[in-house]
XYZ file of C-alpha atoms in Angstrom:
487
model
C 0.000 0.000 0.000
C 1.287 3.467 -0.935
C -0.111 6.798 0.163
C 0.458 10.384 -0.894
C -0.939 13.806 -0.113
C -1.037 15.629 -3.429
C -2.665 19.059 -3.351
C -4.647 18.162 -0.264
C -6.016 14.986 -1.831
C -5.134 11.849 0.148
C -4.539 8.907 -2.153
C -4.326 5.328 -0.988
C -3.367 2.477 -3.255
C -3.545 -1.182 -2.372
C -2.180 -4.091 -4.406
C -2.797 -7.796 -4.014
C 0.736 -8.802 -4.966
C 4.079 -7.479 -6.131
C 3.225 -8.540 -9.683
C 0.020 -6.491 -9.433
C 1.962 -3.443 -8.253
C 4.561 -3.692 -11.011
C 1.831 -4.089 -13.616
C 0.366 -0.695 -12.721
C 3.586 1.261 -12.343
C 3.190 4.955 -13.047
C 5.163 8.111 -12.388
C 4.075 8.312 -8.741
C 4.948 4.685 -7.986
C 8.288 4.869 -9.791
C 9.313 7.922 -7.796
C 8.077 6.417 -4.544
C 9.888 3.142 -5.115
C 13.103 4.569 -6.538
C 13.725 7.460 -4.164
C 12.032 6.326 -0.931
C 11.145 2.672 -0.553
C 13.862 0.665 -2.341
C 16.904 2.554 -0.963
C 15.544 2.278 2.577
C 14.317 -1.336 2.450
C 16.095 -3.476 5.067
C 15.938 -7.251 4.699
C 17.528 -9.753 7.105
C 18.380 -13.433 7.361
C 19.409 -14.035 11.016
C 20.604 -17.569 10.203
C 22.000 -16.811 6.766
C 24.465 -19.698 6.488
C 26.090 -19.545 3.060
C 23.583 -16.929 1.892
C 21.130 -18.911 -0.247
C 18.101 -16.918 0.926
C 19.945 -13.610 0.578
C 20.872 -14.428 -3.023
C 17.226 -15.309 -3.712
C 16.174 -11.984 -2.194
C 18.734 -10.209 -4.370
C 17.206 -11.743 -7.493
C 13.698 -10.753 -6.405
C 14.711 -7.166 -5.687
C 16.601 -7.025 -8.979
C 13.355 -7.866 -10.788
C 11.631 -4.991 -8.980
C 14.433 -2.559 -9.814
C 14.445 -3.724 -13.435
C 10.683 -3.247 -13.764
C 10.919 0.265 -12.322
C 13.836 1.174 -14.612
C 11.961 -0.181 -17.623
C 8.949 1.965 -16.781
C 11.099 5.038 -16.124
C 12.445 4.655 -19.668
C 8.966 4.946 -21.179
C 7.565 7.702 -18.974
C 7.856 11.314 -20.010
C 9.104 12.389 -16.590
C 12.329 14.385 -17.136
C 13.480 13.950 -13.534
C 13.303 10.158 -13.774
C 15.097 10.081 -17.116
C 17.797 12.391 -15.763
C 18.251 9.977 -12.855
C 18.853 7.084 -15.238
C 21.224 9.144 -17.364
C 23.210 10.062 -14.243
C 23.646 6.373 -13.393
C 24.699 5.456 -16.937
C 27.230 8.275 -16.967
C 28.747 7.244 -13.634
C 28.705 3.473 -14.156
C 29.647 1.371 -17.208
C 26.982 -1.234 -16.321
C 23.634 -0.230 -14.840
C 22.933 -3.885 -13.979
C 26.148 -4.047 -11.919
C 25.261 -0.807 -10.134
C 21.760 -1.978 -9.235
C 23.048 -5.275 -7.852
C 25.641 -3.358 -5.853
C 22.921 -1.093 -4.449
C 20.868 -4.075 -3.339
C 23.814 -5.860 -1.726
C 25.089 -2.795 0.139
C 21.783 -1.105 1.027
C 19.099 -3.773 1.344
C 20.549 -7.122 2.422
C 21.825 -8.102 5.874
C 22.784 -11.470 7.332
C 24.069 -12.971 10.565
C 25.387 -16.447 11.289
C 27.361 -17.992 14.130
C 29.718 -19.780 11.707
C 32.343 -17.440 10.322
C 33.080 -19.780 7.404
C 29.432 -19.606 6.331
C 29.387 -15.801 6.317
C 32.528 -15.726 4.183
C 30.824 -18.000 1.646
C 27.749 -15.744 1.717
C 29.920 -12.722 0.890
C 31.626 -14.665 -1.882
C 28.260 -15.574 -3.410
C 27.301 -11.913 -3.459
C 30.575 -11.040 -5.168
C 30.118 -13.801 -7.756
C 26.616 -12.501 -8.492
C 28.070 -9.043 -9.003
C 30.878 -10.203 -11.256
C 28.495 -12.288 -13.364
C 26.525 -9.138 -14.256
C 29.407 -7.723 -16.277
C 29.751 -9.051 -19.827
C 32.901 -7.038 -20.484
C 35.881 -6.399 -18.254
C 35.309 -2.656 -18.619
C 31.851 -3.052 -17.030
C 33.274 -4.320 -13.741
C 33.868 -1.945 -10.861
C 35.692 -2.467 -7.549
C 33.782 -4.892 -5.329
C 31.924 -3.273 -2.430
C 32.752 -3.850 1.216
C 29.991 -5.855 2.915
C 31.860 -6.825 6.094
C 29.357 -4.801 8.108
C 26.279 -6.169 6.340
C 26.962 -9.900 6.770
C 28.218 -10.436 10.296
C 29.304 -13.239 12.610
C 27.615 -13.905 15.945
C 24.959 -15.748 17.914
C 21.653 -14.306 16.715
C 19.840 -15.567 19.814
C 22.154 -14.167 22.481
C 22.692 -10.433 22.782
C 21.116 -7.102 23.627
C 18.332 -6.127 21.268
C 17.781 -2.485 22.073
C 20.119 0.085 23.567
C 18.530 3.447 24.214
C 21.208 6.137 24.100
C 18.981 8.847 25.588
C 17.825 6.967 28.643
C 16.281 3.669 29.506
C 12.952 2.168 30.326
C 13.001 -0.263 33.197
C 11.399 -3.628 32.670
C 9.154 -4.802 35.489
C 10.527 -7.680 37.486
C 14.052 -8.942 37.006
C 14.085 -9.841 33.382
C 16.303 -8.238 30.749
C 17.141 -4.609 31.411
C 18.791 -4.372 27.973
C 19.640 -0.710 28.406
C 22.626 1.354 29.387
C 22.732 3.394 32.552
C 21.565 6.967 31.917
C 24.933 8.350 33.042
C 26.771 6.774 30.113
C 24.014 7.092 27.503
C 25.503 10.262 26.011
C 28.943 8.750 25.607
C 27.375 5.627 24.106
C 25.616 7.731 21.478
C 28.937 9.319 20.635
C 30.406 5.835 20.200
C 27.576 4.903 17.829
C 28.044 8.087 15.818
C 31.773 7.417 15.535
C 31.165 3.801 14.525
C 28.531 4.625 11.916
C 30.524 7.479 10.385
C 33.675 5.358 10.250
C 31.840 2.436 8.623
C 30.307 4.765 6.036
C 33.746 6.185 5.223
C 35.235 2.705 5.059
C 32.531 1.357 2.757
C 32.661 4.354 0.446
C 36.432 4.880 0.621
C 35.813 8.613 0.844
C 38.822 10.558 2.079
C 39.306 14.282 1.694
C 42.207 15.326 -0.500
C 45.130 16.432 1.603
C 43.657 14.923 4.752
C 47.078 13.484 5.470
C 49.541 13.885 2.630
C 52.033 11.560 4.270
C 49.737 8.539 4.098
C 48.423 6.804 1.019
C 44.781 5.682 0.774
C 45.488 2.024 1.600
C 47.243 3.036 4.822
C 44.383 5.325 5.838
C 41.888 2.571 5.000
C 43.774 0.103 7.196
C 43.906 2.593 10.051
C 40.182 3.242 9.725
C 39.427 -0.494 9.849
C 41.572 -0.847 12.972
C 39.669 2.063 14.498
C 36.301 0.404 13.759
C 37.520 -2.911 15.181
C 38.663 -1.166 18.356
C 35.307 0.578 18.783
C 33.570 -2.771 18.411
C 35.909 -4.607 20.800
C 35.635 -1.925 23.492
C 31.848 -1.700 23.110
C 31.395 -5.469 23.208
C 33.387 -5.661 26.434
C 30.832 -3.323 28.033
C 27.819 -4.880 26.309
C 28.861 -8.349 27.438
C 29.083 -7.057 31.005
C 25.548 -5.727 30.673
C 24.432 -9.075 29.308
C 26.114 -10.782 32.244
C 24.031 -8.514 34.469
C 20.897 -9.713 32.665
C 21.857 -13.331 33.390
C 22.522 -12.449 37.043
C 19.166 -10.658 37.310
C 17.569 -13.925 36.245
C 19.551 -15.675 39.021
C 21.231 -17.962 36.510
C 24.273 -19.909 37.651
C 26.862 -21.846 35.706
C 26.379 -25.590 36.250
C 29.623 -27.463 35.709
C 29.258 -31.187 35.084
C 31.341 -33.342 37.446
C 32.613 -36.921 37.620
C 32.374 -39.340 40.559
C 35.523 -41.420 40.440
C 34.294 -44.095 42.872
C 31.101 -44.751 40.953
C 32.700 -44.040 37.571
C 29.764 -41.940 36.430
C 28.672 -38.341 36.108
C 27.977 -36.596 39.392
C 25.840 -33.693 40.531
C 26.697 -30.429 38.709
C 28.605 -27.829 40.693
C 27.063 -24.368 40.562
C 29.053 -21.153 40.524
C 28.553 -17.518 39.579
C 28.769 -16.684 35.909
C 31.816 -14.812 34.673
C 32.509 -12.550 31.698
C 34.300 -15.434 29.968
C 31.093 -17.514 30.151
C 29.290 -14.772 28.237
C 32.152 -14.341 25.768
C 32.012 -18.083 25.022
C 28.463 -17.647 23.680
C 29.680 -15.297 20.923
C 26.880 -12.778 21.583
C 25.564 -10.626 18.773
C 24.367 -7.281 20.100
C 21.711 -6.188 17.629
C 21.288 -2.799 19.279
C 24.927 -1.985 18.582
C 25.489 -3.598 15.174
C 22.222 -2.430 13.575
C 21.405 0.542 15.799
C 20.221 2.741 12.937
C 17.793 0.103 11.667
C 16.414 -0.768 15.104
C 16.293 2.766 16.505
C 15.285 4.822 13.478
C 13.120 2.310 11.615
C 12.017 0.273 14.623
C 13.327 -2.935 13.058
C 13.782 -4.712 9.744
C 11.185 -4.420 6.995
C 11.421 -8.098 6.082
C 13.028 -11.266 7.409
C 13.456 -14.486 5.457
C 15.140 -17.478 7.029
C 15.437 -21.231 7.380
C 16.750 -21.577 10.953
C 18.199 -24.732 12.545
C 15.703 -27.118 14.168
C 17.834 -28.832 16.805
C 16.698 -29.182 20.418
C 19.065 -27.167 22.579
C 20.671 -29.801 24.797
C 23.845 -31.937 24.853
C 23.824 -34.496 22.061
C 25.844 -37.425 23.410
C 25.920 -39.431 20.200
C 26.976 -36.401 18.186
C 29.772 -35.596 20.661
C 31.193 -39.110 20.906
C 30.984 -39.583 17.144
C 33.987 -37.242 16.983
C 36.004 -39.847 18.888
C 34.696 -43.122 17.453
C 33.436 -44.185 14.058
C 31.390 -46.922 15.741
C 29.096 -44.322 17.306
C 27.955 -43.228 13.849
C 26.347 -46.618 13.167
C 22.726 -46.029 12.153
C 21.366 -49.116 13.929
C 23.418 -48.918 17.109
C 21.246 -49.835 20.103
C 21.135 -47.723 23.256
C 22.886 -50.519 25.167
C 25.677 -50.659 22.588
C 26.032 -46.886 22.660
C 26.233 -46.716 26.464
C 28.912 -49.410 26.481
C 30.928 -47.516 23.893
C 30.382 -44.267 25.768
C 31.743 -45.763 29.011
C 34.760 -47.070 27.139
C 35.485 -43.648 25.638
C 35.082 -41.912 28.998
C 37.946 -43.963 30.400
C 40.194 -41.626 28.420
C 40.901 -38.594 30.637
C 41.051 -36.108 27.763
C 37.742 -37.281 26.295
C 36.168 -37.245 29.759
C 37.325 -33.662 30.400
C 36.037 -32.570 26.983
C 32.664 -34.252 27.618
C 32.216 -32.561 31.005
C 33.185 -29.193 29.503
C 30.747 -29.759 26.633
C 27.872 -30.503 29.003
C 28.525 -27.299 30.926
C 27.809 -25.172 27.871
C 24.061 -25.806 27.939
C 22.302 -25.375 31.328
C 22.875 -21.646 31.873
C 21.983 -20.784 28.291
C 18.868 -22.950 28.463
C 17.768 -21.095 31.604
C 18.231 -17.805 29.783
C 16.058 -18.974 26.893
C 13.365 -20.060 29.346
C 13.294 -16.866 31.371
C 14.465 -13.891 29.278
C 11.690 -11.468 28.403
C 12.583 -11.526 24.704
C 11.733 -15.251 24.685
C 8.645 -15.097 26.861
C 6.596 -17.204 24.435
C 8.835 -20.274 24.386
C 7.123 -22.216 27.172
C 3.382 -22.841 27.053
C 1.259 -23.403 30.149
C -1.724 -25.736 29.692
C -4.082 -26.200 32.665
C -1.425 -24.886 35.003
C 1.284 -27.214 33.695
C 4.211 -26.481 31.414
C 3.948 -28.172 28.016
C 6.724 -28.911 25.569
C 9.554 -27.789 27.821
C 12.292 -28.693 25.319
C 13.984 -25.628 23.884
C 14.020 -25.905 20.102
C 16.143 -23.486 18.086
C 13.507 -22.911 15.422
C 11.081 -21.696 18.116
C 13.701 -19.298 19.450
C 14.426 -17.970 15.979
C 10.733 -17.480 15.279
C 10.298 -15.270 18.336
C 13.569 -13.460 17.692
C 12.441 -12.708 14.136
C 9.257 -11.229 15.535
C 11.324 -9.058 17.901
C 13.528 -7.771 15.081
C 10.718 -6.737 12.730
C 9.505 -3.171 12.504
C 5.869 -2.500 13.428
C 4.551 -3.563 10.035
C 7.405 -5.839 9.004
C 6.956 -9.155 7.246
C 8.593 -12.483 7.961
C 8.878 -15.639 5.869
C 10.273 -18.630 7.735
C 10.582 -22.410 7.392
C 9.928 -24.321 10.608
C 8.705 -27.706 11.767
C 5.032 -28.383 11.070
C 4.364 -28.883 14.790
C 4.170 -25.088 14.991
C 0.435 -25.401 14.313
C -0.282 -28.653 16.195
C 1.993 -29.030 19.215
C 0.911 -27.988 22.714
C 4.414 -26.688 23.342
C 3.993 -24.057 20.620
C 0.629 -22.771 21.880
C 2.195 -19.612 23.312
C 3.945 -18.846 20.019
C 0.648 -19.292 18.158
C -1.034 -16.858 20.518
C 1.749 -14.363 19.861
C 1.302 -14.737 16.112
C -2.493 -14.473 16.203
C -2.634 -11.536 18.588
C 0.308 -9.538 17.255
C 0.511 -10.453 13.587
C -1.507 -11.457 10.567
C -0.644 -14.825 9.073
C -0.544 -14.503 5.301
C 0.397 -18.007 4.175
C 0.865 -21.386 5.830
C 1.936 -24.384 3.828
C 2.872 -27.813 5.175
C 5.024 -30.268 3.238
C 7.295 -33.269 3.834
C 10.803 -31.831 4.037
C 12.372 -34.754 2.190
C 10.349 -33.972 -0.915
C 11.539 -30.360 -1.044
C 15.067 -30.647 0.299
C 15.927 -34.156 -0.854
C 19.666 -33.577 -0.708
C 19.438 -32.536 2.960
C 18.263 -36.022 4.041
C 15.700 -34.600 6.442
C 12.468 -36.505 6.880
C 10.636 -34.299 9.383
C 7.581 -32.442 8.143
C 8.033 -28.751 7.567
C 5.919 -25.651 7.384
C 6.669 -22.557 5.359
C 4.663 -19.580 6.456
C 4.749 -15.830 6.380
C 3.215 -13.230 8.630
C 2.780 -9.486 8.857
C 3.549 -7.933 12.220
C 0.739 -5.779 13.619
C 1.383 -2.309 14.944
C -0.913 -3.024 17.895
C -1.797 -6.166 19.815
C -5.333 -7.499 19.417
C -7.492 -9.861 21.412
C -8.033 -13.385 20.112
C -11.758 -13.876 19.598
C -11.547 -17.191 17.728
C -10.033 -20.587 18.489
C -6.324 -20.670 17.671
C -6.863 -22.750 14.543
C -10.003 -21.005 13.310
C -8.326 -18.933 10.596
C -5.673 -21.434 9.526
C -6.118 -23.653 6.514
C -3.213 -25.992 6.017
C -2.707 -27.376 2.536
C -2.018 -31.118 2.916
C 1.271 -32.453 1.635
C -0.590 -35.202 -0.245
C -3.147 -33.719 -2.690
C -5.308 -36.847 -2.395
C -5.946 -36.289 1.308
């Protein structure tokens, strides 16, 4: 929907689909899209992996840009034609420039695996290079180090208010800086954002420092940005540690009883800064402060998050130390015997106990932090579905990161619309969003090469600006298309 106030006349236009909008492009829509909407559109994949969804989004946005450019060519609007001529004069390939705009302005990704983010960047670069048919059409590759980032999307401070803070009732996440340092924090953000903009654009004033060449200044600027980030993360991690302490979360270290030759009762201790550092937090309020503070969140999120239950996976751990553990038909008795044999090795035992200690305090955070308040459902006074599943966490985190009218498309397990443990998430979606599509399918049929047999659900929703009361049963407005057309 687009609106304008032209000569006192308020115009509202609504379109059923993107194809419908592009079909009826006119001067008003071209100007609105080109100068306002497309440059400011912020799209995120918080579990981007190697960037498959981001590349798909790039192709979709390229189609929109291309349709707008094609219409601008035929319109008699001098301003629009001058805009196109300016691009053609400045860039040997308009297709390359548009792709570069999308990659640097519109697309953002986060993943906990650094190797995956590097592949995602490489895919963007390959897409750019492929748009040039001649060597002369290629331009220097853009810097997207601050658009595709490494970190734990589920652990970190979401919002940091530089002008003050709003206390959260109870002892759940404070998430905000103390008012006394808010001014200095805003100065840090301004310095970071200005430095990143300079770094990405390589804009240095002539004569700024005649003794240094551009490469040296660029290196110094990158070191400055890295220092800002390191210093800020040290403080942000301390604040996050305070959030854990407010929730009365302790570190539970797994122990070993030598006499009984088995695992003992965990030893609790206070959390330390190193425990928080080990989680590789991603502080959204720092990294994407302009998007979260000025826009209120991302305009769109598309993602296929991991589905694992968050708990120690014994078979997965011991598979690193024995090929026998990977046997598909290994019985529980056989596995336990092999596990006991492996634990006789002191190094493996120490690694196993350390591995187990990574989970309890994080699990408690997921169960009690206010940003994940819809993870545990209560049915007739009892908790249902108490396992913490990563896809459920990502679903709620996506909701948190959207702007007031943002849209999300996500692939999750089909139990999202049937399981008692996801009741609270369904209530969140029905009361605070509008579900646009919901489609269930057997995962193996769609992602055959992934060897996943669990049933999946792809659905999208539009976040509501205001919460509404649920007046219908939770399933009243859902129609799930069966995976088998004959059903």
